[in-house]
Amino acid sequence: MKMNFLRKRIHQFKEGIERFPESIGIAFLFAVFLIITVEADSNDDFYQNMNMALVVALLAVTDGLLIAERLKKKIRYITDALGLLIGVILHFIIPESLDAGFMTFYLSLVGNLCIWFLLIPYVFTRKGFGFYSLKVALRGFVSVLYGLVLFAGVSALVFAVESLFEVEFSEMIYLEVLIVSMVFVAISHFLSTIPSSADDWSYDQYPKVIHILLTMIVIPLILAFTLIIYAYFLRILVTFTWPKGIVGQLVIWFGLAAWMTLFLLDELILTKKWQITWKKLFPYTFILPVVMLFIAIGIRINQHGITQLRYYVVLGGIWFSINILATLFMSKYKNMIYAISGSVLLLVASLGPLSSVNMSFRSQEGIVRQILEVEGLLVSGRLVEAQEDRTLSEEDNRTLYSALYYLEDIGKLEDVAFLDADFDLSRDYEAAFGSPIVSPRYMGDYRYLESNQETSIYVEGGYVIPFYRYNSFRDLPAGNFLVSLDEKGIEINAFDGNQVFLVTYETMAEILEARDLADDRNYEAKDLRLEFNEKSIKVIIQIYRFNYNREDMDIDQAEGLIIIEENR
């Protein structure tokens, strides 16, 4: 039995080599070049560019082989040449600095090549595209598992040789074994398991574990989330409050899970009535979440402009809309349309004037231009020197810096026409606009509080402990007590383990919020002091810096002193 299994695997691997020799050769070259990169330990861009180009060449050549397999063998040389050409061209167009624009294009290209790897054998010719995609994904997972097992086994052998025979290998040998296992062996095994377009199968082969997972766990969760979305919609109707920005992201993740489930269950015969009903009604029930998504993200964009994240939320809404129409009116080809529309939208997002980077640039640059024109700092497209007696309002200053910071982050600051080519945001901001730099704020209504108090306070008979949010220590002695700090808050216990005091950073934010403090960086110490009187101790928390999101009380920064006084 074991010999038959081994012979079958060897035969399968042999067929994979015969079917994808070019791809396996590139995988071998990729593994070798990664090892060379590791051994060179160099920051030279050549290594980085070659590895990125080899990934694309591997995918492009493999897609070409699938095209040749489906059409005519004689075009195989043409598809090989085109695949390699794509890799070569990419190698020479990779910029020195991998900015957001290029990385968006690169990831989109890789994503599209992966989508078409699934599509090519099945597009508009056969049923069961969802099941085929599931089979490919599962075989990819198994190949990764085989690679990890091989890595663990070979690493154990290397360690045994080093330990028993006192042989010293290169410190990089384990990383190199991992590269060979995961890049060459795993990819070669995966390609040898790819079903041929001539293979036949039935839904009897559908993995029972996946079937149970999707029908008995995922579908009920989707139903529950749908009910929550509709309940939230009723809340909007009652309270007349527009949906918050987080709705868009929740709908995106919910929608991806739901449509993926529908994709994988395509044409699978469901036996339970409620599952059949869900499959029929889901496209209709998802219309409202998509509408709420567009409203929420529209409000967000109107307030703060377009960023890449918001762009992809809109893109997700467009894709969901296409999926709904395809499911309702073109059900025979809906799975193909899901994949093809996703591929096209990825291309739109990465290339041309409608790309995520270009749209984000135009939006944020427009915000900068509008503020400067209103404030009289931009006249006829030229930046005017700021006057000493006139500064930007606090809100305009924060919005201006946030927009410029974002443009710098995506590598587009140098494309702002009215700024000097050598403009440095941290160095030149105040001189150019006459206002000091403020911290950028993208998501949520953040409040920034800071005290002008000196960094040390003497308390007679007490204990002073400096803290910041990411302090992480437990059982720090303070008299008769032990203090514990972590990213959630401050806890004080007696030596017998009984809790004496506990306050979270979220609670601190709620207390400060109740004081209705305006954004300011020059508060007196007493304004940012919290006092707690417990039975055995008095705890004073003197805050120096405290930043939080007023929408959900998410804490960004917390720093100050803890003063502990024992009650006598």
XYZ file of C-alpha atoms in Angstrom, residues 11-474:
464
model
C 4.672 9.260 -11.208
C 2.701 12.409 -10.405
C 5.898 14.404 -9.858
C 7.300 13.100 -13.155
C 4.141 14.206 -14.967
C 4.435 17.624 -13.331
C 7.994 18.027 -14.627
C 6.868 17.008 -18.121
C 3.911 19.390 -17.952
C 5.605 22.442 -16.383
C 9.368 22.084 -17.038
C 9.885 25.811 -17.620
C 8.067 26.768 -14.406
C 9.982 24.246 -12.291
C 13.218 25.479 -13.878
C 12.390 29.082 -12.918
C 11.460 27.920 -9.395
C 14.898 26.274 -9.138
C 16.551 29.465 -10.416
C 14.517 31.510 -7.941
C 15.636 29.286 -5.044
C 19.272 29.526 -6.133
C 19.102 33.291 -6.443
C 17.477 33.647 -3.028
C 20.336 31.630 -1.540
C 22.849 33.867 -3.351
C 21.013 36.887 -1.913
C 21.234 35.442 1.600
C 24.925 34.632 1.245
C 25.723 38.041 -0.258
C 24.027 39.820 2.665
C 23.977 42.938 0.515
C 21.626 45.896 0.237
C 22.249 46.071 -3.497
C 18.960 46.663 -5.348
C 20.027 44.123 -7.985
C 19.184 41.178 -5.707
C 15.820 42.621 -4.709
C 14.887 43.411 -8.316
C 15.905 39.965 -9.570
C 13.845 38.174 -6.928
C 10.779 40.313 -7.629
C 11.170 39.750 -11.375
C 11.572 35.984 -10.946
C 8.283 35.783 -9.005
C 6.457 37.471 -11.875
C 8.283 35.429 -14.520
C 7.361 32.185 -12.715
C 3.674 33.107 -12.621
C 3.586 34.510 -16.172
C 5.322 31.491 -17.711
C 3.038 29.084 -15.812
C -0.051 30.950 -17.049
C 1.385 30.770 -20.566
C 1.850 27.015 -20.285
C -1.801 26.645 -19.252
C -2.858 28.715 -22.270
C -0.721 26.583 -24.575
C -2.124 23.409 -23.010
C -5.662 24.575 -23.619
C -5.090 25.844 -27.165
C -2.266 24.556 -29.346
C 1.112 23.181 -28.316
C 2.913 25.140 -31.016
C 2.274 28.440 -29.221
C 4.116 27.175 -26.149
C 7.362 28.825 -27.223
C 5.533 32.101 -27.765
C 3.937 32.028 -24.301
C 7.298 31.109 -22.743
C 8.969 34.039 -24.465
C 6.219 36.457 -23.428
C 6.312 35.281 -19.823
C 10.078 35.716 -19.613
C 9.821 39.088 -21.371
C 7.361 40.319 -18.733
C 9.847 39.350 -16.015
C 12.768 41.043 -17.819
C 10.824 44.252 -18.416
C 9.735 44.347 -14.788
C 13.348 43.956 -13.627
C 14.336 47.125 -15.480
C 11.347 49.281 -14.485
C 11.563 48.654 -10.737
C 12.373 52.081 -9.195
C 15.181 52.592 -6.705
C 12.612 53.423 -4.044
C 9.684 51.018 -3.863
C 6.996 53.671 -3.464
C 3.287 53.038 -3.005
C 2.550 53.511 -6.718
C 4.913 50.790 -7.892
C 4.089 48.356 -5.081
C 0.378 48.734 -5.849
C 1.117 47.890 -9.496
C 3.392 44.981 -8.570
C 0.961 43.394 -6.126
C -1.874 43.873 -8.609
C 0.185 42.167 -11.316
C 0.970 39.215 -9.041
C -2.672 39.013 -7.958
C -3.901 39.046 -11.554
C -1.463 36.338 -12.611
C -2.742 34.183 -9.720
C -6.376 34.799 -10.692
C -5.696 33.861 -14.308
C -3.804 30.768 -13.171
C -7.195 29.570 -11.886
C -9.263 30.983 -14.730
C -7.379 29.806 -17.817
C -8.278 26.086 -17.686
C -11.957 26.775 -16.985
C -12.993 30.160 -18.343
C -16.427 29.943 -20.001
C -16.035 26.297 -21.028
C -16.727 24.079 -18.027
C -18.826 24.035 -14.889
C -17.480 23.725 -11.382
C -14.991 26.596 -11.381
C -15.525 27.124 -7.640
C -14.801 23.475 -6.840
C -11.755 23.505 -9.111
C -10.424 26.601 -7.311
C -10.966 24.891 -3.961
C -9.045 21.821 -5.113
C -6.130 23.987 -6.272
C -6.090 25.926 -2.983
C -6.124 22.724 -0.903
C -3.293 21.222 -2.954
C -1.324 24.421 -2.464
C -1.831 24.110 1.288
C -0.654 20.477 1.229
C 2.418 21.452 -0.791
C 3.326 24.112 1.773
C 2.863 21.520 4.513
C 5.165 19.083 2.696
C 7.759 21.825 2.353
C 7.609 22.646 6.075
C 7.928 18.972 7.035
C 10.934 18.595 4.734
C 12.491 21.733 6.241
C 11.965 20.419 9.778
C 13.439 17.033 8.907
C 16.526 18.330 7.105
C 17.108 20.941 9.827
C 17.034 18.186 12.442
C 19.613 16.213 10.432
C 21.881 19.258 10.124
C 21.588 19.930 13.850
C 22.416 16.290 14.648
C 25.524 16.362 12.451
C 26.662 19.646 14.017
C 26.125 18.344 17.536
C 27.535 14.819 17.186
C 30.452 15.408 14.838
C 31.334 18.943 16.015
C 30.967 20.265 12.479
C 30.194 23.961 12.045
C 27.996 24.871 9.099
C 27.215 28.378 7.950
C 24.758 30.152 10.241
C 22.584 30.710 7.154
C 22.173 27.008 6.369
C 18.767 26.710 8.063
C 17.408 29.654 6.093
C 18.795 28.135 2.896
C 17.171 24.779 3.678
C 13.881 26.651 4.186
C 14.292 28.359 0.802
C 14.906 25.076 -1.015
C 12.005 23.380 0.776
C 9.446 26.131 0.292
C 10.468 27.652 -3.027
C 11.698 24.707 -5.094
C 10.235 21.546 -3.520
C 6.841 22.986 -2.506
C 6.294 24.786 -5.832
C 7.374 21.727 -7.832
C 5.030 19.494 -5.819
C 2.185 21.983 -6.199
C 2.546 22.192 -9.981
C 2.590 18.407 -10.236
C -0.824 18.255 -8.502
C -2.628 20.824 -10.677
C -5.617 19.110 -12.334
C -5.456 18.901 -16.100
C -8.241 20.573 -18.075
C -9.067 17.080 -19.327
C -9.519 15.680 -15.806
C -13.012 14.651 -14.837
C -14.504 14.747 -11.367
C -17.800 14.813 -9.498
C -19.098 16.644 -6.453
C -18.847 13.374 -4.540
C -15.181 14.314 -4.174
C -16.049 17.569 -2.369
C -14.102 17.593 0.942
C -16.520 16.783 3.750
C -14.676 19.016 6.231
C -14.978 22.045 3.918
C -18.629 21.209 3.227
C -19.449 21.148 6.958
C -17.381 24.275 7.621
C -19.164 26.310 4.945
C -22.725 25.042 5.388
C -22.931 24.533 9.148
C -20.620 27.248 10.460
C -19.923 29.970 7.890
C -23.470 30.331 6.522
C -25.014 30.750 10.028
C -22.360 33.370 10.832
C -23.184 35.209 7.595
C -26.880 35.100 8.503
C -26.114 36.507 11.955
C -24.016 39.332 10.525
C -26.748 40.116 8.005
C -29.231 40.489 10.863
C -26.800 42.804 12.679
C -26.427 44.999 9.572
C -30.207 45.249 9.190
C -30.607 46.023 12.896
C -28.036 48.795 12.509
C -29.996 50.126 9.530
C -33.144 50.277 11.695
C -31.117 52.159 14.311
C -30.171 54.701 11.624
C -33.834 55.166 10.724
C -34.777 55.698 14.364
C -31.886 57.962 15.429
C -31.331 59.716 12.070
C -27.556 59.266 12.402
C -25.510 58.411 9.336
C -23.420 55.221 9.363
C -19.835 55.547 10.666
C -16.734 54.986 8.527
C -16.031 51.600 10.118
C -19.219 50.243 8.481
C -17.442 50.228 5.127
C -14.595 48.050 6.344
C -16.951 45.679 8.187
C -19.061 45.207 5.052
C -15.921 44.586 2.979
C -14.728 41.716 5.192
C -18.237 40.356 5.624
C -18.825 40.536 1.863
C -15.558 38.799 1.005
C -16.422 35.898 3.314
C -19.993 35.676 2.003
C -19.187 35.813 -1.705
C -16.303 33.375 -1.275
C -18.734 30.963 0.381
C -21.202 31.397 -2.482
C -18.342 30.909 -4.952
C -17.184 27.643 -3.361
C -20.712 26.264 -3.001
C -21.629 26.954 -6.633
C -23.616 24.030 -8.135
C -23.131 21.974 -4.986
C -26.409 20.335 -4.049
C -27.504 21.597 -0.643
C -29.866 19.356 1.333
C -31.182 21.609 4.086
C -34.017 23.965 3.243
C -32.602 26.942 5.157
C -29.285 26.627 3.297
C -31.067 26.546 -0.071
C -33.137 29.583 0.965
C -30.002 31.489 2.009
C -28.280 30.727 -1.292
C -31.257 32.084 -3.254
C -31.912 35.157 -1.130
C -28.389 36.256 -0.224
C -27.810 38.442 -3.337
C -30.982 40.386 -2.488
C -30.159 40.718 1.213
C -26.686 42.031 0.398
C -28.010 45.056 -1.510
C -28.630 47.056 1.691
C -25.113 46.450 3.137
C -23.603 47.658 -0.164
C -25.740 50.811 -0.068
C -24.649 51.456 3.535
C -21.040 50.869 2.525
C -21.222 53.548 -0.174
C -22.941 56.009 2.178
C -20.405 55.473 4.985
C -17.330 55.703 2.776
C -18.843 58.658 0.898
C -19.171 60.575 4.162
C -15.596 59.681 5.067
C -14.195 60.762 1.702
C -16.184 64.004 1.814
C -14.639 64.781 5.215
C -11.034 63.676 4.703
C -10.530 62.983 0.997
C -9.489 59.792 -0.775
C -6.714 57.543 0.528
C -5.702 54.159 -0.829
C -7.620 52.365 1.933
C -10.820 54.302 1.188
C -10.280 53.769 -2.529
C -10.216 49.999 -2.051
C -13.348 50.147 0.108
C -15.116 51.852 -2.834
C -13.604 49.283 -5.195
C -14.928 46.507 -2.980
C -18.400 48.066 -3.145
C -18.223 48.170 -6.963
C -17.127 44.525 -7.075
C -19.965 43.490 -4.783
C -22.429 45.365 -7.017
C -21.125 43.504 -10.072
C -21.439 40.207 -8.186
C -25.060 40.927 -7.265
C -25.968 41.678 -10.895
C -24.071 38.637 -12.177
C -25.777 36.331 -9.664
C -29.248 37.651 -10.449
C -29.012 37.931 -14.237
C -26.094 35.749 -15.414
C -26.103 32.882 -12.931
C -24.622 30.410 -15.430
C -21.349 32.352 -15.614
C -21.435 34.130 -12.263
C -18.275 32.523 -10.832
C -16.300 33.469 -13.927
C -17.637 37.019 -13.712
C -16.635 37.237 -10.036
C -13.035 36.381 -10.935
C -12.773 38.363 -14.190
C -14.327 41.520 -12.715
C -11.979 41.241 -9.736
C -9.027 40.994 -12.105
C -10.145 44.025 -14.139
C -10.738 46.139 -11.036
C -7.281 45.247 -9.724
C -5.788 46.467 -12.998
C -7.795 49.701 -12.845
C -6.590 50.228 -9.263
C -2.938 49.897 -10.233
C -2.662 51.568 -13.659
C -3.614 54.846 -15.273
C -5.360 58.002 -14.031
C -7.960 56.043 -12.046
C -5.385 54.084 -10.025
C -5.543 54.173 -6.234
C -2.316 56.166 -5.957
C -3.249 58.761 -8.596
C -6.762 59.230 -7.229
C -5.388 59.565 -3.693
C -2.797 62.069 -4.894
C -5.345 64.256 -6.673
C -7.682 64.204 -3.680
C -5.089 64.998 -1.003
C -3.283 67.525 -3.196
C -6.664 69.190 -3.766
C -7.191 69.449 0.004
C -3.754 71.076 0.395
C -4.406 73.465 -2.491
C -7.833 74.487 -1.159
C -6.548 75.269 2.357
C -3.603 77.274 1.049
C -5.741 79.248 -1.400
C -8.321 80.128 1.263
C -5.550 81.189 3.661
C -3.881 83.286 0.964
C -0.721 81.156 0.921
C -1.206 79.969 -2.666
C -1.806 82.611 -5.331
C -1.941 81.805 -9.054
C -0.394 78.405 -8.383
C 2.618 79.864 -6.532
C 3.359 79.510 -2.820
C 3.397 82.863 -0.975
C 5.620 83.462 2.043
C 3.700 83.101 5.321
C 3.168 86.262 7.373
C 4.379 86.264 10.983
C 1.114 87.735 12.316
C -1.103 85.164 10.566
C -1.170 81.447 11.306
C -3.405 78.631 10.186
C -6.342 77.646 12.343
C -5.741 74.533 14.439
C -8.053 72.384 12.315
C -6.653 73.636 8.976
C -3.111 73.179 10.249
C -3.813 69.578 11.267
C -5.634 68.805 8.004
C -2.874 70.392 5.912
C -0.102 68.474 7.643
C -2.068 65.207 7.499
C -2.585 65.568 3.733
C 1.081 66.418 3.104
C 2.223 63.614 5.409
C 0.068 61.156 3.479
C 1.480 62.380 0.147
C 4.988 61.888 1.516
C 4.028 58.423 2.764
C 2.922 57.281 -0.722
C 5.968 58.870 -2.382
C 4.011 61.644 -4.108
C 5.083 64.759 -2.166
C 7.614 65.675 -4.843
C 4.798 65.725 -7.419
C 3.047 68.666 -5.725
C 3.715 71.377 -8.309
C 3.865 74.399 -5.981
C 6.414 72.844 -3.573
C 10.155 73.014 -4.186
C 11.761 69.845 -5.494
C 13.860 69.555 -2.324
C 10.957 70.357 0.051
C 11.342 68.395 3.290
C 8.142 68.104 5.310
C 9.713 67.918 8.771
C 12.314 70.580 8.004
C 10.417 73.116 5.885
C 6.785 72.881 7.004
C 6.747 75.659 9.592
C 8.809 78.038 7.457
C 6.575 77.470 4.428
C 3.173 77.709 6.110
C 3.861 79.744 9.251
C 2.458 77.144 11.662
C 4.138 74.427 13.753
C 3.940 70.760 12.833
C 1.106 68.775 14.387
C 0.728 65.014 14.480
C -1.134 63.562 11.487
C -4.586 62.111 12.030
C -6.241 59.886 9.463
C -8.812 57.626 11.113
C -11.204 58.796 13.788
C -11.616 61.972 15.792
C -8.388 61.862 17.786
C -7.727 64.158 20.696
C -4.160 65.165 21.574
C -3.459 66.293 25.147
C -0.113 67.225 26.622
C 1.028 68.796 29.887
C 3.801 71.342 30.436
C 4.598 69.758 33.827
C 8.228 68.911 34.603
C 9.105 65.240 34.293
C 9.562 64.588 38.002
C 7.309 65.088 41.024
C 8.375 64.665 44.614
C 5.778 63.126 46.925
C 6.673 62.763 50.589
C 5.948 59.257 51.845
C 4.854 58.056 48.429
C 6.143 56.105 45.446
C 6.533 57.574 41.974
C 6.563 55.244 38.965
C 6.904 56.547 35.384
C 4.678 54.789 32.851
C 3.828 54.748 29.160
C 1.249 52.606 27.453
C 3.609 49.860 26.345
C 5.316 49.420 29.697
C 5.325 45.705 30.383
C 6.379 44.715 33.873
C 4.692 42.841 36.677
